[in-house]
Amino acid sequence: MEHARVPGVTSMQDALRAAGAQAGHIGDLWNGTLALCTFVFVAIVVATIIAVWCAPRADAATRPDTSSLDGPEHRIWCRIGWATGTSVAGLLVLLAGDVFTSRALARLPLRDAVNIELVGHQWWWEARYLDADASREFTTANELTIPVGRPVIVTLRADDVIHSLWVPNLGGKKDLIPGRTATLQLRADRAGTYRGQCAEFCGLEHALMALLVHAVPTSDYEAWAANQRGNARDPADAAARRGRDVFLGASCAKCHAVAGTPAQGRMGPDLTHLASRRTIAAGIFPNNRGHLAGWIADPQALKPGVNMPANTLPPDDLQALLTYLETLR
């Protein structure tokens, strides 16, 4: 199966390339843990080599050394003490690193934060951008756009089974559990597009439940958000208007919403600004006419188990529908 090759994606889930403060703290903890474990490993290997090199040599005529059977090994308790103390010291260093990292993660300044409610479904993401003024809220799917340098509070919920959000370049993982809410705080310090992934097995297409996060300058974010708040524009040409009629007359409108039209379905992703997204099917395929046509005609062939049924639209109706969907920017 061909997966998305999305132009401009800065990094494909790379936890070693932190693009934000939260991911940086986690990266520092990882580097410290790796350094300590490497030191312990090297010390054990060196000690083993020295022990083997210094071991007494013997031949077949030499009687076996059974002196330890008659009494304790020389300075055994001293050696046990050193081994135990060194191990405890190492574990305390790791514990301290974990505590400091947890405190650092909890101290992200949240002034002027962007609030997003992210809902996990089998197998896609629903994103609601919250605002104190309800008229400024809007909904999108499978892609987040956030401003560089501003904190983001992501409230996590699950609609069906346990999911987990992980965008390695920006922060750690957090589970989405049905009936409960959790929050994840992020901040992107570099512009770019970062790939996230559901990190908890959630069913047949778990591996194909990706999420793109676009970190853009504040001015670009404000322009994007203003566009997302608007309704879908009325089609300008006859082909697109016919496509809109197909959309509203077929089963599409029962599951999908397009703001400004009678379509208010909630089972599938909101399509009001579908054409402005880079991918379809939760980050799996590029959002172009060919993949969109294949997805509408037979989504099961592309993502087996997905809830969207195959569509048997006549070819002319399908082409008109595609023309309409391409106007939803």
PDB file of N, CA, C and O in Angstrom, residues 106-151:
ATOM      1  N   ALA A 106       5.763  20.211  33.432  1.00  0.00           N
ATOM      2  CA  ALA A 106       4.571  20.805  34.024  1.00  0.00           C
ATOM      3  C   ALA A 106       4.674  22.321  34.160  1.00  0.00           C
ATOM      4  O   ALA A 106       3.704  22.963  34.558  1.00  0.00           O
ATOM      5  N   ARG A 107       5.829  22.888  33.829  1.00  0.00           N
ATOM      6  CA  ARG A 107       6.027  24.331  34.028  1.00  0.00           C
ATOM      7  C   ARG A 107       6.050  25.115  32.723  1.00  0.00           C
ATOM      8  O   ARG A 107       6.567  26.221  32.673  1.00  0.00           O
ATOM      9  N   LEU A 108       5.507  24.543  31.679  1.00  0.00           N
ATOM     10  CA  LEU A 108       5.435  25.287  30.423  1.00  0.00           C
ATOM     11  C   LEU A 108       4.511  26.489  30.614  1.00  0.00           C
ATOM     12  O   LEU A 108       3.339  26.327  30.985  1.00  0.00           O
ATOM     13  N   PRO A 109       4.984  27.709  30.385  1.00  0.00           N
ATOM     14  CA  PRO A 109       4.102  28.880  30.514  1.00  0.00           C
ATOM     15  C   PRO A 109       2.916  28.763  29.560  1.00  0.00           C
ATOM     16  O   PRO A 109       3.100  28.490  28.372  1.00  0.00           O
ATOM     17  N   LEU A 110       1.726  28.946  30.111  1.00  0.00           N
ATOM     18  CA  LEU A 110       0.515  28.719  29.314  1.00  0.00           C
ATOM     19  C   LEU A 110      -0.218  30.011  28.969  1.00  0.00           C
ATOM     20  O   LEU A 110      -1.372  29.978  28.561  1.00  0.00           O
ATOM     21  N   ARG A 111       0.456  31.123  29.137  1.00  0.00           N
ATOM     22  CA  ARG A 111      -0.184  32.401  28.810  1.00  0.00           C
ATOM     23  C   ARG A 111      -0.466  32.477  27.304  1.00  0.00           C
ATOM     24  O   ARG A 111       0.375  32.120  26.491  1.00  0.00           O
ATOM     25  N   ASP A 112      -1.662  32.926  26.970  1.00  0.00           N
ATOM     26  CA  ASP A 112      -2.080  33.083  25.576  1.00  0.00           C
ATOM     27  C   ASP A 112      -2.035  31.755  24.828  1.00  0.00           C
ATOM     28  O   ASP A 112      -1.624  31.681  23.663  1.00  0.00           O
ATOM     29  N   ALA A 113      -2.447  30.697  25.510  1.00  0.00           N
ATOM     30  CA  ALA A 113      -2.394  29.366  24.899  1.00  0.00           C
ATOM     31  C   ALA A 113      -3.525  29.163  23.900  1.00  0.00           C
ATOM     32  O   ALA A 113      -4.610  29.734  24.016  1.00  0.00           O
ATOM     33  N   VAL A 114      -3.246  28.327  22.916  1.00  0.00           N
ATOM     34  CA  VAL A 114      -4.267  27.853  21.973  1.00  0.00           C
ATOM     35  C   VAL A 114      -4.876  26.592  22.572  1.00  0.00           C
ATOM     36  O   VAL A 114      -4.148  25.684  22.986  1.00  0.00           O
ATOM     37  N   ASN A 115      -6.189  26.539  22.635  1.00  0.00           N
ATOM     38  CA  ASN A 115      -6.873  25.384  23.226  1.00  0.00           C
ATOM     39  C   ASN A 115      -7.519  24.547  22.128  1.00  0.00           C
ATOM     40  O   ASN A 115      -8.307  25.053  21.328  1.00  0.00           O
ATOM     41  N   ILE A 116      -7.154  23.277  22.131  1.00  0.00           N
ATOM     42  CA  ILE A 116      -7.680  22.346  21.124  1.00  0.00           C
ATOM     43  C   ILE A 116      -8.229  21.122  21.837  1.00  0.00           C
ATOM     44  O   ILE A 116      -7.565  20.569  22.724  1.00  0.00           O
ATOM     45  N   GLU A 117      -9.422  20.716  21.464  1.00  0.00           N
ATOM     46  CA  GLU A 117      -9.958  19.436  21.941  1.00  0.00           C
ATOM     47  C   GLU A 117      -9.772  18.417  20.823  1.00  0.00           C
ATOM     48  O   GLU A 117     -10.293  18.595  19.721  1.00  0.00           O
ATOM     49  N   LEU A 118      -9.014  17.364  21.126  1.00  0.00           N
ATOM     50  CA  LEU A 118      -8.714  16.348  20.121  1.00  0.00           C
ATOM     51  C   LEU A 118      -9.421  15.048  20.511  1.00  0.00           C
ATOM     52  O   LEU A 118      -9.209  14.530  21.614  1.00  0.00           O
ATOM     53  N   VAL A 119     -10.248  14.554  19.613  1.00  0.00           N
ATOM     54  CA  VAL A 119     -11.032  13.342  19.876  1.00  0.00           C
ATOM     55  C   VAL A 119     -10.518  12.225  18.973  1.00  0.00           C
ATOM     56  O   VAL A 119     -10.406  12.396  17.753  1.00  0.00           O
ATOM     57  N   GLY A 120     -10.199  11.086  19.561  1.00  0.00           N
ATOM     58  CA  GLY A 120      -9.742   9.947  18.790  1.00  0.00           C
ATOM     59  C   GLY A 120     -10.896   9.050  18.395  1.00  0.00           C
ATOM     60  O   GLY A 120     -11.729   8.692  19.227  1.00  0.00           O
ATOM     61  N   HIS A 121     -10.978   8.730  17.112  1.00  0.00           N
ATOM     62  CA  HIS A 121     -11.978   7.795  16.591  1.00  0.00           C
ATOM     63  C   HIS A 121     -11.230   6.664  15.889  1.00  0.00           C
ATOM     64  O   HIS A 121     -10.066   6.808  15.519  1.00  0.00           O
ATOM     65  N   GLN A 122     -11.887   5.556  15.669  1.00  0.00           N
ATOM     66  CA  GLN A 122     -11.319   4.511  14.821  1.00  0.00           C
ATOM     67  C   GLN A 122     -11.576   4.896  13.357  1.00  0.00           C
ATOM     68  O   GLN A 122     -12.709   4.824  12.892  1.00  0.00           O
ATOM     69  N   TRP A 123     -10.610   5.317  12.555  1.00  0.00           N
ATOM     70  CA  TRP A 123      -9.230   5.602  12.848  1.00  0.00           C
ATOM     71  C   TRP A 123      -8.924   6.960  12.248  1.00  0.00           C
ATOM     72  O   TRP A 123      -8.327   7.073  11.191  1.00  0.00           O
ATOM     73  N   TRP A 124      -9.345   7.984  12.975  1.00  0.00           N
ATOM     74  CA  TRP A 124      -9.078   9.352  12.538  1.00  0.00           C
ATOM     75  C   TRP A 124      -9.168  10.268  13.751  1.00  0.00           C
ATOM     76  O   TRP A 124      -9.601   9.860  14.826  1.00  0.00           O
ATOM     77  N   TRP A 125      -8.713  11.515  13.546  1.00  0.00           N
ATOM     78  CA  TRP A 125      -8.681  12.495  14.627  1.00  0.00           C
ATOM     79  C   TRP A 125      -9.650  13.637  14.330  1.00  0.00           C
ATOM     80  O   TRP A 125      -9.646  14.186  13.228  1.00  0.00           O
ATOM     81  N   GLU A 126     -10.433  13.997  15.303  1.00  0.00           N
ATOM     82  CA  GLU A 126     -11.313  15.154  15.192  1.00  0.00           C
ATOM     83  C   GLU A 126     -10.746  16.267  16.080  1.00  0.00           C
ATOM     84  O   GLU A 126     -10.496  16.051  17.272  1.00  0.00           O
ATOM     85  N   ALA A 127     -10.523  17.431  15.516  1.00  0.00           N
ATOM     86  CA  ALA A 127      -9.906  18.540  16.246  1.00  0.00           C
ATOM     87  C   ALA A 127     -10.874  19.714  16.320  1.00  0.00           C
ATOM     88  O   ALA A 127     -11.334  20.209  15.294  1.00  0.00           O
ATOM     89  N   ARG A 128     -11.175  20.144  17.545  1.00  0.00           N
ATOM     90  CA  ARG A 128     -12.047  21.296  17.754  1.00  0.00           C
ATOM     91  C   ARG A 128     -11.208  22.401  18.384  1.00  0.00           C
ATOM     92  O   ARG A 128     -10.680  22.232  19.493  1.00  0.00           O
ATOM     93  N   TYR A 129     -11.104  23.492  17.694  1.00  0.00           N
ATOM     94  CA  TYR A 129     -10.363  24.646  18.214  1.00  0.00           C
ATOM     95  C   TYR A 129     -11.317  25.453  19.098  1.00  0.00           C
ATOM     96  O   TYR A 129     -12.296  26.022  18.617  1.00  0.00           O
ATOM     97  N   LEU A 130     -11.021  25.477  20.402  1.00  0.00           N
ATOM     98  CA  LEU A 130     -11.917  26.097  21.387  1.00  0.00           C
ATOM     99  C   LEU A 130     -11.590  27.582  21.549  1.00  0.00           C
ATOM    100  O   LEU A 130     -10.469  28.026  21.287  1.00  0.00           O
ATOM    101  N   ASP A 131     -12.581  28.321  22.004  1.00  0.00           N
ATOM    102  CA  ASP A 131     -12.401  29.755  22.212  1.00  0.00           C
ATOM    103  C   ASP A 131     -13.417  30.211  23.251  1.00  0.00           C
ATOM    104  O   ASP A 131     -14.515  29.622  23.377  1.00  0.00           O
ATOM    105  N   ALA A 132     -13.062  31.231  24.029  1.00  0.00           N
ATOM    106  CA  ALA A 132     -14.011  31.757  25.003  1.00  0.00           C
ATOM    107  C   ALA A 132     -15.272  32.262  24.318  1.00  0.00           C
ATOM    108  O   ALA A 132     -16.372  32.225  24.891  1.00  0.00           O
ATOM    109  N   ASP A 133     -15.131  32.737  23.104  1.00  0.00           N
ATOM    110  CA  ASP A 133     -16.278  33.130  22.285  1.00  0.00           C
ATOM    111  C   ASP A 133     -16.660  31.947  21.408  1.00  0.00           C
ATOM    112  O   ASP A 133     -15.930  31.597  20.474  1.00  0.00           O
ATOM    113  N   ALA A 134     -17.782  31.326  21.709  1.00  0.00           N
ATOM    114  CA  ALA A 134     -18.173  30.104  21.012  1.00  0.00           C
ATOM    115  C   ALA A 134     -18.318  30.313  19.502  1.00  0.00           C
ATOM    116  O   ALA A 134     -18.135  29.364  18.719  1.00  0.00           O
ATOM    117  N   SER A 135     -18.610  31.542  19.090  1.00  0.00           N
ATOM    118  CA  SER A 135     -18.791  31.800  17.659  1.00  0.00           C
ATOM    119  C   SER A 135     -17.462  31.710  16.900  1.00  0.00           C
ATOM    120  O   SER A 135     -17.456  31.648  15.668  1.00  0.00           O
ATOM    121  N   ARG A 136     -16.335  31.700  17.616  1.00  0.00           N
ATOM    122  CA  ARG A 136     -15.018  31.635  16.969  1.00  0.00           C
ATOM    123  C   ARG A 136     -14.482  30.212  16.931  1.00  0.00           C
ATOM    124  O   ARG A 136     -13.384  29.976  16.420  1.00  0.00           O
ATOM    125  N   GLU A 137     -15.225  29.264  17.468  1.00  0.00           N
ATOM    126  CA  GLU A 137     -14.755  27.881  17.452  1.00  0.00           C
ATOM    127  C   GLU A 137     -14.978  27.254  16.074  1.00  0.00           C
ATOM    128  O   GLU A 137     -15.880  27.642  15.349  1.00  0.00           O
ATOM    129  N   PHE A 138     -14.137  26.286  15.760  1.00  0.00           N
ATOM    130  CA  PHE A 138     -14.298  25.574  14.498  1.00  0.00           C
ATOM    131  C   PHE A 138     -13.742  24.159  14.644  1.00  0.00           C
ATOM    132  O   PHE A 138     -13.044  23.844  15.608  1.00  0.00           O
ATOM    133  N   THR A 139     -14.090  23.334  13.685  1.00  0.00           N
ATOM    134  CA  THR A 139     -13.704  21.912  13.722  1.00  0.00           C
ATOM    135  C   THR A 139     -12.973  21.537  12.450  1.00  0.00           C
ATOM    136  O   THR A 139     -13.348  21.965  11.359  1.00  0.00           O
ATOM    137  N   THR A 140     -11.941  20.740  12.603  1.00  0.00           N
ATOM    138  CA  THR A 140     -11.226  20.201  11.455  1.00  0.00           C
ATOM    139  C   THR A 140     -10.864  18.752  11.762  1.00  0.00           C
ATOM    140  O   THR A 140     -11.337  18.203  12.769  1.00  0.00           O
ATOM    141  N   ALA A 141     -10.042  18.138  10.944  1.00  0.00           N
ATOM    142  CA  ALA A 141      -9.751  16.711  11.156  1.00  0.00           C
ATOM    143  C   ALA A 141      -8.366  16.354  10.647  1.00  0.00           C
ATOM    144  O   ALA A 141      -7.903  16.870   9.630  1.00  0.00           O
ATOM    145  N   ASN A 142      -7.726  15.462  11.407  1.00  0.00           N
ATOM    146  CA  ASN A 142      -6.497  14.758  10.995  1.00  0.00           C
ATOM    147  C   ASN A 142      -5.267  15.635  10.822  1.00  0.00           C
ATOM    148  O   ASN A 142      -4.186  15.112  10.552  1.00  0.00           O
ATOM    149  N   GLU A 143      -5.394  16.931  10.921  1.00  0.00           N
ATOM    150  CA  GLU A 143      -4.247  17.825  10.843  1.00  0.00           C
ATOM    151  C   GLU A 143      -4.465  18.972  11.821  1.00  0.00           C
ATOM    152  O   GLU A 143      -5.568  19.489  11.937  1.00  0.00           O
ATOM    153  N   LEU A 144      -3.393  19.336  12.526  1.00  0.00           N
ATOM    154  CA  LEU A 144      -3.433  20.492  13.419  1.00  0.00           C
ATOM    155  C   LEU A 144      -2.522  21.577  12.855  1.00  0.00           C
ATOM    156  O   LEU A 144      -1.452  21.271  12.326  1.00  0.00           O
ATOM    157  N   THR A 145      -2.958  22.796  12.975  1.00  0.00           N
ATOM    158  CA  THR A 145      -2.101  23.942  12.675  1.00  0.00           C
ATOM    159  C   THR A 145      -1.952  24.743  13.956  1.00  0.00           C
ATOM    160  O   THR A 145      -2.951  25.077  14.600  1.00  0.00           O
ATOM    161  N   ILE A 146      -0.701  25.012  14.341  1.00  0.00           N
ATOM    162  CA  ILE A 146      -0.448  25.719  15.596  1.00  0.00           C
ATOM    163  C   ILE A 146       0.559  26.839  15.340  1.00  0.00           C
ATOM    164  O   ILE A 146       1.373  26.759  14.417  1.00  0.00           O
ATOM    165  N   PRO A 147       0.512  27.896  16.154  1.00  0.00           N
ATOM    166  CA  PRO A 147       1.464  29.000  15.973  1.00  0.00           C
ATOM    167  C   PRO A 147       2.796  28.693  16.655  1.00  0.00           C
ATOM    168  O   PRO A 147       2.828  28.160  17.768  1.00  0.00           O
ATOM    169  N   VAL A 148       3.888  29.048  15.998  1.00  0.00           N
ATOM    170  CA  VAL A 148       5.225  28.872  16.582  1.00  0.00           C
ATOM    171  C   VAL A 148       5.381  29.791  17.787  1.00  0.00           C
ATOM    172  O   VAL A 148       5.004  30.968  17.751  1.00  0.00           O
ATOM    173  N   GLY A 149       5.918  29.238  18.867  1.00  0.00           N
ATOM    174  CA  GLY A 149       6.230  30.047  20.045  1.00  0.00           C
ATOM    175  C   GLY A 149       5.084  30.212  21.026  1.00  0.00           C
ATOM    176  O   GLY A 149       5.296  30.728  22.120  1.00  0.00           O
ATOM    177  N   ARG A 150       3.877  29.775  20.670  1.00  0.00           N
ATOM    178  CA  ARG A 150       2.743  29.874  21.598  1.00  0.00           C
ATOM    179  C   ARG A 150       2.419  28.499  22.156  1.00  0.00           C
ATOM    180  O   ARG A 150       2.449  27.497  21.427  1.00  0.00           O
ATOM    181  N   PRO A 151       2.107  28.423  23.448  1.00  0.00           N
ATOM    182  CA  PRO A 151       1.745  27.126  24.014  1.00  0.00           C
ATOM    183  C   PRO A 151       0.414  26.630  23.466  1.00  0.00           C
ATOM    184  O   PRO A 151      -0.447  27.428  23.078  1.00  0.00           O
TER     185      PRO A 151
END
